PDB file of C-alpha atoms in Angstrom:
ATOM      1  CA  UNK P 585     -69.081 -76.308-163.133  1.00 42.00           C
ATOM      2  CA  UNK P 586     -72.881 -74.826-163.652  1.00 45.00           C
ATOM      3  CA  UNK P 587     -71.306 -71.814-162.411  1.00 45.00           C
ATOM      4  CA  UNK P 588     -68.249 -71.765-164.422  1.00 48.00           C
ATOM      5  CA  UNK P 589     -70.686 -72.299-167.538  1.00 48.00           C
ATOM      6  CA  UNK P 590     -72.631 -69.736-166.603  1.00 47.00           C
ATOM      7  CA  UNK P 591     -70.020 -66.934-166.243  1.00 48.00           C
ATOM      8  CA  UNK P 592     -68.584 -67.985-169.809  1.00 52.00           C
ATOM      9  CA  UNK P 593     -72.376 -67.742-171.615  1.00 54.00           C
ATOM     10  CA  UNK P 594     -72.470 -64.398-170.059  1.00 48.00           C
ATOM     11  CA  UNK P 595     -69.279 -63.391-171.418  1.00 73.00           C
ATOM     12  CA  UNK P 596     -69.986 -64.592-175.104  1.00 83.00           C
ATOM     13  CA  UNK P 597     -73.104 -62.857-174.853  1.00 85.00           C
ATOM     14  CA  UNK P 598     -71.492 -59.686-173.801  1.00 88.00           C
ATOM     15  CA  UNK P 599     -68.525 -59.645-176.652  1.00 90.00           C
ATOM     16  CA  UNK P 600     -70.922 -60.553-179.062  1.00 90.00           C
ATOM     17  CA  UNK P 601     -73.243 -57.415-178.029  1.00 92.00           C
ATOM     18  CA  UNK P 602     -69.722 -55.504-177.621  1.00 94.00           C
ATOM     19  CA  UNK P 603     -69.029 -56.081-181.622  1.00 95.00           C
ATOM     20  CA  UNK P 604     -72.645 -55.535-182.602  1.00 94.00           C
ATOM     21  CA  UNK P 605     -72.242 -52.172-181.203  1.00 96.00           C
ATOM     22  CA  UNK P 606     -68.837 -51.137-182.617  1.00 97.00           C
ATOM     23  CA  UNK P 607     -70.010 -52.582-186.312  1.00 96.00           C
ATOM     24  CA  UNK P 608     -73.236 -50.338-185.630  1.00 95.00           C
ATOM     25  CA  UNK P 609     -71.001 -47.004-185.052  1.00 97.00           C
ATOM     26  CA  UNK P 610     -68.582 -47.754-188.192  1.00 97.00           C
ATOM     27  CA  UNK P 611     -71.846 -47.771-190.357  1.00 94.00           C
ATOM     28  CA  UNK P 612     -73.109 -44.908-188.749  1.00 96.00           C
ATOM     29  CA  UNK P 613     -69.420 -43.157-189.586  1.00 96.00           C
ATOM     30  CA  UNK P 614     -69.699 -44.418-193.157  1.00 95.00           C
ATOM     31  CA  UNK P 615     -73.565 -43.037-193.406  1.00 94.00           C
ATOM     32  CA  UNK P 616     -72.117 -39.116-192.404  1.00 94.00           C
ATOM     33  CA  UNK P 617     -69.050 -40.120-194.686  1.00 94.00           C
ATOM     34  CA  UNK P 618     -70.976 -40.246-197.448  1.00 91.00           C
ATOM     35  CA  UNK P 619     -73.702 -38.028-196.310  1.00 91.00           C
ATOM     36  CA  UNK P 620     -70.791 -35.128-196.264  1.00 89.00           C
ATOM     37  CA  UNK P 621     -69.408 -36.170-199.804  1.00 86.00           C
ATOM     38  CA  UNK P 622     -72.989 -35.983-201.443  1.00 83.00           C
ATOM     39  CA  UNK P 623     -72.781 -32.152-200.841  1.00 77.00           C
ATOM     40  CA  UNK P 624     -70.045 -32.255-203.149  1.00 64.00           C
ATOM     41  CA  UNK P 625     -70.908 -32.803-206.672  1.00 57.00           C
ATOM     42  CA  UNK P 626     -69.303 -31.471-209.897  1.00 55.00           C
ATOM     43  CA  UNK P 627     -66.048 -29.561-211.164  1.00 56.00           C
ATOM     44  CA  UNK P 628     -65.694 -27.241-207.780  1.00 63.00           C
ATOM     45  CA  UNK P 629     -62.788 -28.192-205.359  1.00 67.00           C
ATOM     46  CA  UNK P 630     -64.469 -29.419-202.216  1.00 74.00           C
ATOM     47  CA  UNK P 631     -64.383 -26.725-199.254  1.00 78.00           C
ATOM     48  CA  UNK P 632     -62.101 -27.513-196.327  1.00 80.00           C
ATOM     49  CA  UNK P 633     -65.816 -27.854-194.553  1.00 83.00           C
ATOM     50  CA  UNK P 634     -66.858 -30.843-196.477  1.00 85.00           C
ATOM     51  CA  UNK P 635     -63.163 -32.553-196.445  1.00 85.00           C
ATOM     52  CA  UNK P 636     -62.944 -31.923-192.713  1.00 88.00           C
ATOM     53  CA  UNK P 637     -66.179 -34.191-192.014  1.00 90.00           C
ATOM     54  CA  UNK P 638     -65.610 -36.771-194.741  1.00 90.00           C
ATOM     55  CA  UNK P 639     -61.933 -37.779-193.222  1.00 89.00           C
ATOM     56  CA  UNK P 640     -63.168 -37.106-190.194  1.00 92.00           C
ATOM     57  CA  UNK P 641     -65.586 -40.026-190.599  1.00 94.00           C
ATOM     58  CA  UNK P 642     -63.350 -42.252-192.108  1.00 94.00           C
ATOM     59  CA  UNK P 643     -61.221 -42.039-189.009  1.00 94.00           C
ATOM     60  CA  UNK P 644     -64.047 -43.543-187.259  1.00 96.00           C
ATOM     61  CA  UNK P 645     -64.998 -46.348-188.914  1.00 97.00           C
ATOM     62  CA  UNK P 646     -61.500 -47.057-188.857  1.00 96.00           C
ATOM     63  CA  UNK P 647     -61.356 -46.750-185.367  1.00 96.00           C
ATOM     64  CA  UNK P 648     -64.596 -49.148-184.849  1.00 97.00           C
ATOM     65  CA  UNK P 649     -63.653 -51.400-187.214  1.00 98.00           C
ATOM     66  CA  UNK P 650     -60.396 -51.941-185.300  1.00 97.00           C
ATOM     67  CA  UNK P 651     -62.246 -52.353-182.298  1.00 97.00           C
ATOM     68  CA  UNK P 652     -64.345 -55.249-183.421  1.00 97.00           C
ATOM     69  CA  UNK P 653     -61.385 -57.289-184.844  1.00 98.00           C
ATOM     70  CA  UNK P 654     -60.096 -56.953-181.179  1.00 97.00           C
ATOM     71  CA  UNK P 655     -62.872 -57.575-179.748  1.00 96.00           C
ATOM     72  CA  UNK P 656     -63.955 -60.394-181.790  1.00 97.00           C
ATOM     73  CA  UNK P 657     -60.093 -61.603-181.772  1.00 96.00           C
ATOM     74  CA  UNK P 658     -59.653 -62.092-177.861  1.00 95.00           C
ATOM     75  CA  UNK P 659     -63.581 -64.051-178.346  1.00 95.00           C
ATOM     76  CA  UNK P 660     -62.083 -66.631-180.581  1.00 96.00           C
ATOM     77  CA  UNK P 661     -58.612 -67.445-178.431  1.00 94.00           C
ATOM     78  CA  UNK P 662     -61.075 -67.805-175.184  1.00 93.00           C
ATOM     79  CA  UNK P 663     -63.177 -69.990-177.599  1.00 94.00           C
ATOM     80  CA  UNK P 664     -60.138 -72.289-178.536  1.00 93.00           C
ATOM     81  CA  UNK P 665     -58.220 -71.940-175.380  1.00 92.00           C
ATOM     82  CA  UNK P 666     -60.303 -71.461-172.165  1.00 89.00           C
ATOM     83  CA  UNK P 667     -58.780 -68.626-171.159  1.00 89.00           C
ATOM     84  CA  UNK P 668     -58.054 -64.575-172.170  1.00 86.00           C
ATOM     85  CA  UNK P 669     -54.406 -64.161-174.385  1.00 89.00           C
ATOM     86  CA  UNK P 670     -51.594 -63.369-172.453  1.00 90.00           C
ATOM     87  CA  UNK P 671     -50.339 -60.374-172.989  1.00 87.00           C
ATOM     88  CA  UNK P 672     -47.504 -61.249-175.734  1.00 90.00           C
ATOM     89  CA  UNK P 673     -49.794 -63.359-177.659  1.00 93.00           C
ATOM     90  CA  UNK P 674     -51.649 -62.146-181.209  1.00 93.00           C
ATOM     91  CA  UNK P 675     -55.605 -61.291-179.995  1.00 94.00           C
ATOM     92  CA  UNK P 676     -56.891 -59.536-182.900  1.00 97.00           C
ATOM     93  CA  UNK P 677     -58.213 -60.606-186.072  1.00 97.00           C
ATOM     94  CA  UNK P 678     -55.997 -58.604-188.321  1.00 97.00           C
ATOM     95  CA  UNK P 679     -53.007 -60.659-186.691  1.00 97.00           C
ATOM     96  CA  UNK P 680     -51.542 -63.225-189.485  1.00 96.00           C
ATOM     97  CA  UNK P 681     -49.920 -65.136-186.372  1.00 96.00           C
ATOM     98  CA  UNK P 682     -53.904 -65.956-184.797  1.00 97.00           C
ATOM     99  CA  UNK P 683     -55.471 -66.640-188.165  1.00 97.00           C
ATOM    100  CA  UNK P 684     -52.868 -69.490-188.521  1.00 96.00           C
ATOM    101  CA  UNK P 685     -51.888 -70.380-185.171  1.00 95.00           C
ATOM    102  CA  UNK P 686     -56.134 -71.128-184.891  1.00 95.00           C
ATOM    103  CA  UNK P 687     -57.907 -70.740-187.836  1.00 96.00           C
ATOM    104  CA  UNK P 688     -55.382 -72.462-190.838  1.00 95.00           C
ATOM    105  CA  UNK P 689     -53.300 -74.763-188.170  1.00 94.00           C
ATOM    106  CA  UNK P 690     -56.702 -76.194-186.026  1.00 94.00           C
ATOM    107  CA  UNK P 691     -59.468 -76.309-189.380  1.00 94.00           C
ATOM    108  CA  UNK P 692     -59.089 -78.639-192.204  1.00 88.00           C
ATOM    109  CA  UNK P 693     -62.550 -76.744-193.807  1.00 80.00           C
ATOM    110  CA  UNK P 694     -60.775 -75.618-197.043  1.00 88.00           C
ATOM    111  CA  UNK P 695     -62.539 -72.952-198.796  1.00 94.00           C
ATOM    112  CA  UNK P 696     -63.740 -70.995-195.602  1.00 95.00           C
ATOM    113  CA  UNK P 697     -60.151 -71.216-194.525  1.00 96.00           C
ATOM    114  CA  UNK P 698     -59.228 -69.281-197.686  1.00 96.00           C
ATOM    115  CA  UNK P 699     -61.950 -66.764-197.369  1.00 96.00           C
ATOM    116  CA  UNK P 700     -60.961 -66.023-193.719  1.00 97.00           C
ATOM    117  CA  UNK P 701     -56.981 -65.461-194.549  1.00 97.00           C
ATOM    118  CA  UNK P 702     -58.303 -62.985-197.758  1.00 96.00           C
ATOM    119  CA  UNK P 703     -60.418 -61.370-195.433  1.00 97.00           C
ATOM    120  CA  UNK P 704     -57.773 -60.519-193.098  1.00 97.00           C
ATOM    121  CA  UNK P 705     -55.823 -59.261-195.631  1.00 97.00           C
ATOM    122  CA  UNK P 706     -58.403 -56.434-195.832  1.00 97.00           C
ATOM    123  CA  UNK P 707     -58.783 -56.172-192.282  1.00 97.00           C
ATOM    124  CA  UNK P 708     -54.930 -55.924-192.079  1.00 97.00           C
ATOM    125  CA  UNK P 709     -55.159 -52.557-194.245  1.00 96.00           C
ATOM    126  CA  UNK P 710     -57.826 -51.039-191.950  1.00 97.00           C
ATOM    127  CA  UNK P 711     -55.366 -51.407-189.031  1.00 95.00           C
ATOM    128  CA  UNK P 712     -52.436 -50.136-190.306  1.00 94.00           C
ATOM    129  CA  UNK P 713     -54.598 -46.856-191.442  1.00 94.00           C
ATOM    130  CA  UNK P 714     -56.164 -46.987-187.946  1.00 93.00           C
ATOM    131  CA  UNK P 715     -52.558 -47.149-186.556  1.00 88.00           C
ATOM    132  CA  UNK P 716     -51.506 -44.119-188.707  1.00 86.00           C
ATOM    133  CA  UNK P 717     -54.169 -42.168-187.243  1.00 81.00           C
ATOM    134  CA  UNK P 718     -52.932 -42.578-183.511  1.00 74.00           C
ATOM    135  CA  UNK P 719     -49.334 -40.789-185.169  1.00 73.00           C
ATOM    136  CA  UNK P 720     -50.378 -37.889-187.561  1.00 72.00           C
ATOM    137  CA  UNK P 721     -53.369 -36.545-189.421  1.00 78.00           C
ATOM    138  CA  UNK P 722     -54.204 -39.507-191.977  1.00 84.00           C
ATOM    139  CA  UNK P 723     -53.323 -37.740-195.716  1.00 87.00           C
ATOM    140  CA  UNK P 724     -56.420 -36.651-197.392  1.00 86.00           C
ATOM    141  CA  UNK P 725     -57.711 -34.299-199.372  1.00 83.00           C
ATOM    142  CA  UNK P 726     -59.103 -33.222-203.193  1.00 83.00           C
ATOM    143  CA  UNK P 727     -57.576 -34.139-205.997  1.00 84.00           C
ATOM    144  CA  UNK P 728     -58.663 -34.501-209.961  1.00 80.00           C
ATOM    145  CA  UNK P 729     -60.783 -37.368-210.377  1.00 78.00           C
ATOM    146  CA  UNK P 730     -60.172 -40.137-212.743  1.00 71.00           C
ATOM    147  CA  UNK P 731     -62.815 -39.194-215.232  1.00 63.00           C
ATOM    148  CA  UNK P 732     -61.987 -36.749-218.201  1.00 57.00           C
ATOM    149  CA  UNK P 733     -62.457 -33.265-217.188  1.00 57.00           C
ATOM    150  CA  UNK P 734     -61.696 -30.762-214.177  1.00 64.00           C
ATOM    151  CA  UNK P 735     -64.123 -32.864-211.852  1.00 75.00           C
ATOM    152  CA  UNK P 736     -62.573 -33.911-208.375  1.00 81.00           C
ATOM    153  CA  UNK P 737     -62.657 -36.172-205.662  1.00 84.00           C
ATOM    154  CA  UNK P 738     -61.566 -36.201-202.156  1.00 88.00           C
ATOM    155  CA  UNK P 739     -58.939 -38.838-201.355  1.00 90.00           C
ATOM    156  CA  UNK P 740     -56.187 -40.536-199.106  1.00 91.00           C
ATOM    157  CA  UNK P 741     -52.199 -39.708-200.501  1.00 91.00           C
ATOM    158  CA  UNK P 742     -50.850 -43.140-200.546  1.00 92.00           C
ATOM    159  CA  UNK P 743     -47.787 -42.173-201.216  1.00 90.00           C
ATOM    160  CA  UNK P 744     -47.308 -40.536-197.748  1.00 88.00           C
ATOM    161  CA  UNK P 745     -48.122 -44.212-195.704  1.00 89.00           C
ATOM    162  CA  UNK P 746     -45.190 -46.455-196.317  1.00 85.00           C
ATOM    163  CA  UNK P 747     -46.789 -49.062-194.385  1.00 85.00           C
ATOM    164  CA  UNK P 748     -50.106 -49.483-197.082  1.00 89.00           C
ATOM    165  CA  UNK P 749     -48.713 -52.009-199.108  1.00 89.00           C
ATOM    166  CA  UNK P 750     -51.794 -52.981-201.676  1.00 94.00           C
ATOM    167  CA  UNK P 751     -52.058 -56.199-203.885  1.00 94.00           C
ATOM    168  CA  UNK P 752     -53.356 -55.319-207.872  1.00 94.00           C
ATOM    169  CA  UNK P 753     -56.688 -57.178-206.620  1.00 95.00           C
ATOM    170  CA  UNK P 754     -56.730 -54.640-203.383  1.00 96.00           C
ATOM    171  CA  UNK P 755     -55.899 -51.823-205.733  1.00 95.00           C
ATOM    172  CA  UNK P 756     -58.588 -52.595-207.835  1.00 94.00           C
ATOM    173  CA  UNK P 757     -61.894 -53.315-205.064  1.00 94.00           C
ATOM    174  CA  UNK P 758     -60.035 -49.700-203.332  1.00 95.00           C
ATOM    175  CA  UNK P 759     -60.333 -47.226-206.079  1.00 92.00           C
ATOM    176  CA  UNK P 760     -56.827 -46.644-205.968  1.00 94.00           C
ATOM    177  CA  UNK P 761     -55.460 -44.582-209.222  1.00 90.00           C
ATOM    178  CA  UNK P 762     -52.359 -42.584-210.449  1.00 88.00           C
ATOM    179  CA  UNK P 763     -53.805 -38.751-209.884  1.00 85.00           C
ATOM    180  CA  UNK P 764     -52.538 -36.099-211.313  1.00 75.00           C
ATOM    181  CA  UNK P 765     -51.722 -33.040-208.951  1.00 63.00           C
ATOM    182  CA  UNK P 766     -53.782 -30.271-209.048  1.00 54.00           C
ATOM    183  CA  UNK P 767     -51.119 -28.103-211.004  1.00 48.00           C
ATOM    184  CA  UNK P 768     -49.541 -28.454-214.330  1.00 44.00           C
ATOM    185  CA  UNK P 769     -46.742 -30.635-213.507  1.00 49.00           C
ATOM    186  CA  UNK P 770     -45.664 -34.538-214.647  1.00 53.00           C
ATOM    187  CA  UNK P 771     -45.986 -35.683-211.513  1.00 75.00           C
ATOM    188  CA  UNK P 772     -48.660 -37.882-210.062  1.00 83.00           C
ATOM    189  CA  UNK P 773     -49.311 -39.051-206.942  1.00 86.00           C
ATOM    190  CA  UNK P 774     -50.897 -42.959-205.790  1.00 91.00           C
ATOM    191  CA  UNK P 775     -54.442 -42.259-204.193  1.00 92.00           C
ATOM    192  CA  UNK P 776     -57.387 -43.964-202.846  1.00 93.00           C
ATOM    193  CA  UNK P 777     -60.867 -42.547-203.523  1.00 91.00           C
ATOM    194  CA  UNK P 778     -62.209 -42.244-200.106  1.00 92.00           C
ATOM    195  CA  UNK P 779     -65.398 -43.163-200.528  1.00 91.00           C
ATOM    196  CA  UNK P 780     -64.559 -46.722-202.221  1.00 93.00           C
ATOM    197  CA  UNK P 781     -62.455 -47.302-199.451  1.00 95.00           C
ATOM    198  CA  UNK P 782     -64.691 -46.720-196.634  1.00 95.00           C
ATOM    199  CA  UNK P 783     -67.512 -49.117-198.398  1.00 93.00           C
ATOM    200  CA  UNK P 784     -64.726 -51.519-199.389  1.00 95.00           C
ATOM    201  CA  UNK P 785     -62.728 -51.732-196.034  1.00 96.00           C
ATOM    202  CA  UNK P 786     -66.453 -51.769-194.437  1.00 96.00           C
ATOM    203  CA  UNK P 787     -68.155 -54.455-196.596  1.00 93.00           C
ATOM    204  CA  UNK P 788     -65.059 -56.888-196.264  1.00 95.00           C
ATOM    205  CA  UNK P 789     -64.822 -56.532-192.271  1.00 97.00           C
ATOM    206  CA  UNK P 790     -68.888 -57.380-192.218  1.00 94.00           C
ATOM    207  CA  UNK P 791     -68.121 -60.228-194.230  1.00 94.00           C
ATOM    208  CA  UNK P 792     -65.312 -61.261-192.118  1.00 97.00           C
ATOM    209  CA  UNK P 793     -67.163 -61.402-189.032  1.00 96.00           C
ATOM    210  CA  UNK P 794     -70.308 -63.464-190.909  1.00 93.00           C
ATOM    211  CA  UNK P 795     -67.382 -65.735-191.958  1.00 95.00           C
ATOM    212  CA  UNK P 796     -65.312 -66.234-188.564  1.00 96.00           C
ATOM    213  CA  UNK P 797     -68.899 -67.102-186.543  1.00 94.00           C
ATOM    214  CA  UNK P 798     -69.938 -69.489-190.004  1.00 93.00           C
ATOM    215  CA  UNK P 799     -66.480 -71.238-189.069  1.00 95.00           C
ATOM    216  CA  UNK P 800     -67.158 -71.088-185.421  1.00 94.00           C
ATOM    217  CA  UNK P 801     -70.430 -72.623-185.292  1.00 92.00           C
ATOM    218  CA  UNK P 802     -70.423 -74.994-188.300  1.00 91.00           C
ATOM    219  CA  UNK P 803     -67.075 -76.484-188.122  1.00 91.00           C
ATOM    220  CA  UNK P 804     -64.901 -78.029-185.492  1.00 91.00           C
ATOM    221  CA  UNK P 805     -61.492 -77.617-184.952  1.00 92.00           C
ATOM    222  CA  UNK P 806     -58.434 -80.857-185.377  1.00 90.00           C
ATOM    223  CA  UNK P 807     -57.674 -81.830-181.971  1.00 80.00           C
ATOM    224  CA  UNK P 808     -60.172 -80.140-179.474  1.00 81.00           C
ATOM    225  CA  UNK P 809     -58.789 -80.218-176.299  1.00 82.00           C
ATOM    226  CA  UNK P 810     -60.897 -80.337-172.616  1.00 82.00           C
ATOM    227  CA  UNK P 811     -60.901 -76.545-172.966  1.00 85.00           C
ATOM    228  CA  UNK P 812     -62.132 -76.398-176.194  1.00 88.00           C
ATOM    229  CA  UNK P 813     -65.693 -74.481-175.682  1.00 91.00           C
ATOM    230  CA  UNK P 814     -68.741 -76.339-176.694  1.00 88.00           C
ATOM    231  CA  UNK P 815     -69.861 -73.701-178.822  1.00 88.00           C
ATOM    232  CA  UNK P 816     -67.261 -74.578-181.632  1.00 91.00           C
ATOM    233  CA  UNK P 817     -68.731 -77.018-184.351  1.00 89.00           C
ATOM    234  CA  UNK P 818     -72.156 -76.616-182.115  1.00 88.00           C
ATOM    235  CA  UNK P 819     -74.571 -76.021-185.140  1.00 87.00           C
ATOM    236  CA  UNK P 820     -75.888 -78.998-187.257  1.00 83.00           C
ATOM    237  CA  UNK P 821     -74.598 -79.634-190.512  1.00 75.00           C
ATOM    238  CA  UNK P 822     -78.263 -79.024-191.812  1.00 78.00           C
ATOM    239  CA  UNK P 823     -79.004 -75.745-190.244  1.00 78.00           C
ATOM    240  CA  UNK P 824     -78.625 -73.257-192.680  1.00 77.00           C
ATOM    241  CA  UNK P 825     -77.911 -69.480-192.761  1.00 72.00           C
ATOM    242  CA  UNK P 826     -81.091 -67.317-193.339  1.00 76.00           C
ATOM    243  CA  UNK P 827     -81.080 -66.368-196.677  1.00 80.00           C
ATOM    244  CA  UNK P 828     -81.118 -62.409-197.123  1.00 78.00           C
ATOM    245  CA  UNK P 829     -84.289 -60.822-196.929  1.00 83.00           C
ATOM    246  CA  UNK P 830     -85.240 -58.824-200.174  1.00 83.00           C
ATOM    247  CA  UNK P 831     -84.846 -55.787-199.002  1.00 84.00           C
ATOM    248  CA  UNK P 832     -81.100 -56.794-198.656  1.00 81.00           C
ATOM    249  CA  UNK P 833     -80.782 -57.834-202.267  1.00 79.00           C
ATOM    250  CA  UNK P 834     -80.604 -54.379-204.045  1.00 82.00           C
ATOM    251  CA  UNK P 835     -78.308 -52.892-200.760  1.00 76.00           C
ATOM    252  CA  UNK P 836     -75.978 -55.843-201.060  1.00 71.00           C
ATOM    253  CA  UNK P 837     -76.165 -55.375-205.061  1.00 73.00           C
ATOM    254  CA  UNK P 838     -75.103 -51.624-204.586  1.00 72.00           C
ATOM    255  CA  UNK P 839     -72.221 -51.672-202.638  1.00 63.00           C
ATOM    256  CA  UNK P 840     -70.686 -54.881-204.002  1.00 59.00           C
ATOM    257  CA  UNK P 841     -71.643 -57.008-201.171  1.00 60.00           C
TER     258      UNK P 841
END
């Protein structure tokens, strides 16, 4: 048994350190992300240079961001169920089927509950974009901006990924608009401004993660069973999160988180 616990405490330890890292490299992708776009600024189309590196970027966080709802996903089942998922069984935490096969079916904790399944949501939307990658070249490029004027932006056709299907509230924290095309023409075309995506898709999946371990440690789940791990519900009801230090405040304040 000693050893058994052992082996498990090693393996939490070494997912945990296995998200930290992947969370780490999406942040570094969105620092060169927006590093590239701030050479951009004004009326000029941006050169097929600074495009280039700013989707190229985005395709990275995507990919990392991916990899820690995996990783994190297959944590929680061995939490709940004492063993890895089988191979036919959801293990990510973009799958609907795991948040309510054992977050909204095994927690009666209400609000966090509803936090977790919104989060998802979001974390659903940087998979399927992820996905699109591993088939074609994800659709971006500049286009006319939103404001009055012959300023542009660079941005991901929405039109051209069927599978991106956005509430009005999603819409809204994405930056997604009605462009029009760069010639005179009626037509416009659905885009996302990159840049609000990659903060929104990556502020949402840090909050996710804060908000999966805040269920794991401060809540237990109905009906623990003998392979339930002891870590679930571990934390006193009086510990409480460290507040943010202020350094945080005006960060967290400037990209909406």
């Amino acid at each position: 048994m000693p050893e058994r616990s052992t082996r498990h405490r090693y393996g939490l330890v070494s997912d945990l350190g296995s998200i930290a890292a992947r969370a780490q490299r999406a942040l570094h992708a969105l620092d060169e992300l927006l590093a590239a776009l701030s050479t951009h600024n004004g009326p000029h189309t941006p050169t097929l240079d600074t495009t280039e590196r700013v989707s190229e970027a985005f395709d990275r966080e995507l990919l990392y961001l991916t990899a820690v709802f995996d990783t994190f996903g297959r944590l929680f089942r061995r939490l709940h169920d004492g063993r890895a998922p089988k191979r036919n069984e959801p293990k990510t935490l973009y799958s609907p089927a795991l948040i309510t096969s054992h977050v909204v079916d095994k927690y009666a904790a209400g609000e966090i509950v509803d936090r977790i399944v919104e989060h998802r949501s979001y974390a659903h939307i940087t998979a399927t974009l992820r996905n699109y990658i591993h088939e074609a070249v994800l659709p971006t490029g500049p286009v006319p901006s939103r404001g009055y004027g012959s300023a542009t932006t660079i941005a991901v056709n929405l039109d051209l990924l069927d599978d991106v299907e956005l509430t009005q509230q999603q819409a809204d924290q994405l930056g997604v608009w009605k462009a029009s095309t760069a010639i005179l023409s009626a037509e416009t075309t659905t885009v996302g401004d990159l840049a609000t995506f990659a903060v929104t898709l990556m502020t949402t999946a840090l909050d996710y993660v804060n908000t999966v371990i805040e269920l794991i440690l401060f809540h237990h789940p109905i009906a623990a069973t003998a392979d339930t791990h002891p870590l679930l519900g571990f934390a006193p009801q009086e510990l409480h999160i460290p507040e943010p230090r202020p350094d945080e405040l005006p960060i967290r304040s400037y990209f909406g988180w």
